[in-house]
Amino acid sequence: MQQAFLEVTFRGGRPFAAYYCLTGKTGSRSSKSRRFEPGLVVDYARNGEAIGIEITAPRKLTLAAMNRVLEELGCPPLTRAEFQPLRAAS
């Protein structure tokens, strides 16, 4: 598996949305989505694999909330250093 990565979309110089790609590759298609925490929606591939996490309110997201979702998905937690780019963008 390739390494996960974070993409942040800005509007007016502020983070508008973000996407944490779990598969490490772009272009994966979502066949269903499930809301976990407020502002966090997990996308799943047709085979049921979690492919990414939509972050609809990046300025309100906490590391604890993100790690709760990652834990439920069986993914390794983010460290403070990995989460910092999202904080710095806010």
mmCIF file of C-alpha atoms in Angstrom, residues 3-86:
data_model
loop_
_atom_site.group_PDB
_atom_site.id
_atom_site.type_symbol
_atom_site.label_atom_id
_atom_site.label_comp_id
_atom_site.label_asym_id
_atom_site.label_seq_id
_atom_site.Cartn_x
_atom_site.Cartn_y
_atom_site.Cartn_z
ATOM 1 C CA GLN A 3 1.487 6.147 1.805
ATOM 2 C CA ALA A 4 -1.635 8.162 2.639
ATOM 3 C CA PHE A 5 -1.614 11.887 1.897
ATOM 4 C CA LEU A 6 -3.621 15.026 2.630
ATOM 5 C CA GLU A 7 -4.965 17.491 0.040
ATOM 6 C CA VAL A 8 -6.316 20.861 1.181
ATOM 7 C CA THR A 9 -8.569 23.086 -0.973
ATOM 8 C CA PHE A 10 -8.473 26.812 -0.284
ATOM 9 C CA ARG A 11 -11.027 29.498 -1.036
ATOM 10 C CA GLY A 12 -10.224 33.129 -0.303
ATOM 11 C CA GLY A 13 -6.947 32.126 1.330
ATOM 12 C CA ARG A 14 -8.644 29.880 3.903
ATOM 13 C CA PRO A 15 -9.017 26.102 3.957
ATOM 14 C CA PHE A 16 -12.413 25.228 2.527
ATOM 15 C CA ALA A 17 -12.217 21.433 2.440
ATOM 16 C CA ALA A 18 -9.633 18.687 2.659
ATOM 17 C CA TYR A 19 -9.291 15.059 1.667
ATOM 18 C CA TYR A 20 -7.145 12.451 3.400
ATOM 19 C CA CYS A 21 -6.428 9.803 0.779
ATOM 20 C CA LEU A 22 -5.912 6.474 2.525
ATOM 21 C CA THR A 23 -4.821 4.496 -0.545
ATOM 22 C CA GLY A 24 -1.951 6.782 -1.496
ATOM 23 C CA LYS A 25 -3.126 6.984 -5.092
ATOM 24 C CA THR A 26 -5.318 9.497 -6.844
ATOM 25 C CA GLY A 27 -8.245 8.632 -9.071
ATOM 26 C CA SER A 28 -9.891 5.991 -6.874
ATOM 27 C CA ARG A 29 -13.646 6.037 -7.332
ATOM 28 C CA SER A 30 -16.052 6.107 -4.410
ATOM 29 C CA SER A 31 -19.116 3.898 -4.607
ATOM 30 C CA LYS A 32 -20.548 4.848 -1.197
ATOM 31 C CA SER A 33 -19.886 7.269 1.638
ATOM 32 C CA ARG A 34 -20.562 7.182 5.362
ATOM 33 C CA ARG A 35 -20.572 10.087 7.817
ATOM 34 C CA PHE A 36 -18.545 9.378 10.942
ATOM 35 C CA GLU A 37 -17.842 12.492 12.965
ATOM 36 C CA PRO A 38 -19.358 15.889 12.213
ATOM 37 C CA GLY A 39 -17.374 17.150 9.239
ATOM 38 C CA LEU A 40 -15.806 13.757 8.407
ATOM 39 C CA VAL A 41 -17.155 11.522 5.646
ATOM 40 C CA VAL A 42 -15.440 8.266 4.671
ATOM 41 C CA ASP A 43 -15.503 7.189 1.019
ATOM 42 C CA TYR A 44 -15.477 3.493 0.126
ATOM 43 C CA ALA A 45 -14.525 1.689 -3.062
ATOM 44 C CA ARG A 46 -16.862 -0.842 -4.650
ATOM 45 C CA ASN A 47 -14.976 -3.651 -2.860
ATOM 46 C CA GLY A 48 -15.733 -2.053 0.544
ATOM 47 C CA GLU A 49 -12.222 -0.718 1.143
ATOM 48 C CA ALA A 50 -12.053 2.737 2.731
ATOM 49 C CA ILE A 51 -10.274 4.941 0.199
ATOM 50 C CA GLY A 52 -10.378 8.372 1.793
ATOM 51 C CA ILE A 53 -11.813 10.769 4.331
ATOM 52 C CA GLU A 54 -13.556 13.946 3.230
ATOM 53 C CA ILE A 55 -12.913 16.764 5.714
ATOM 54 C CA THR A 56 -15.727 19.236 5.174
ATOM 55 C CA ALA A 57 -14.839 21.572 8.053
ATOM 56 C CA PRO A 58 -11.021 21.537 8.237
ATOM 57 C CA ARG A 59 -10.795 24.545 10.550
ATOM 58 C CA LYS A 60 -12.900 22.736 13.177
ATOM 59 C CA LEU A 61 -11.247 19.314 12.928
ATOM 60 C CA THR A 62 -9.281 17.995 15.886
ATOM 61 C CA LEU A 63 -6.532 15.402 15.848
ATOM 62 C CA ALA A 64 -8.555 13.298 18.308
ATOM 63 C CA ALA A 65 -11.606 13.233 16.002
ATOM 64 C CA MET A 66 -9.513 12.284 12.991
ATOM 65 C CA ASN A 67 -7.752 9.523 14.912
ATOM 66 C CA ARG A 68 -11.063 8.094 16.170
ATOM 67 C CA VAL A 69 -12.152 7.594 12.570
ATOM 68 C CA LEU A 70 -8.781 6.183 11.535
ATOM 69 C CA GLU A 71 -8.877 3.738 14.444
ATOM 70 C CA GLU A 72 -12.363 2.555 13.471
ATOM 71 C CA LEU A 73 -11.112 1.994 9.927
ATOM 72 C CA GLY A 74 -8.113 0.005 11.188
ATOM 73 C CA CYS A 75 -5.636 2.645 9.965
ATOM 74 C CA PRO A 76 -2.651 3.991 11.879
ATOM 75 C CA PRO A 77 -3.275 7.240 13.762
ATOM 76 C CA LEU A 78 -1.873 10.554 12.647
ATOM 77 C CA THR A 79 0.855 12.135 14.715
ATOM 78 C CA ARG A 80 0.782 15.810 15.669
ATOM 79 C CA ALA A 81 3.451 16.448 13.022
ATOM 80 C CA GLU A 82 1.336 14.791 10.302
ATOM 81 C CA PHE A 83 -1.734 16.764 11.377
ATOM 82 C CA GLN A 84 0.147 20.078 11.572
ATOM 83 C CA PRO A 85 -0.224 21.052 7.873
ATOM 84 C CA LEU A 86 -3.997 21.144 8.321
#
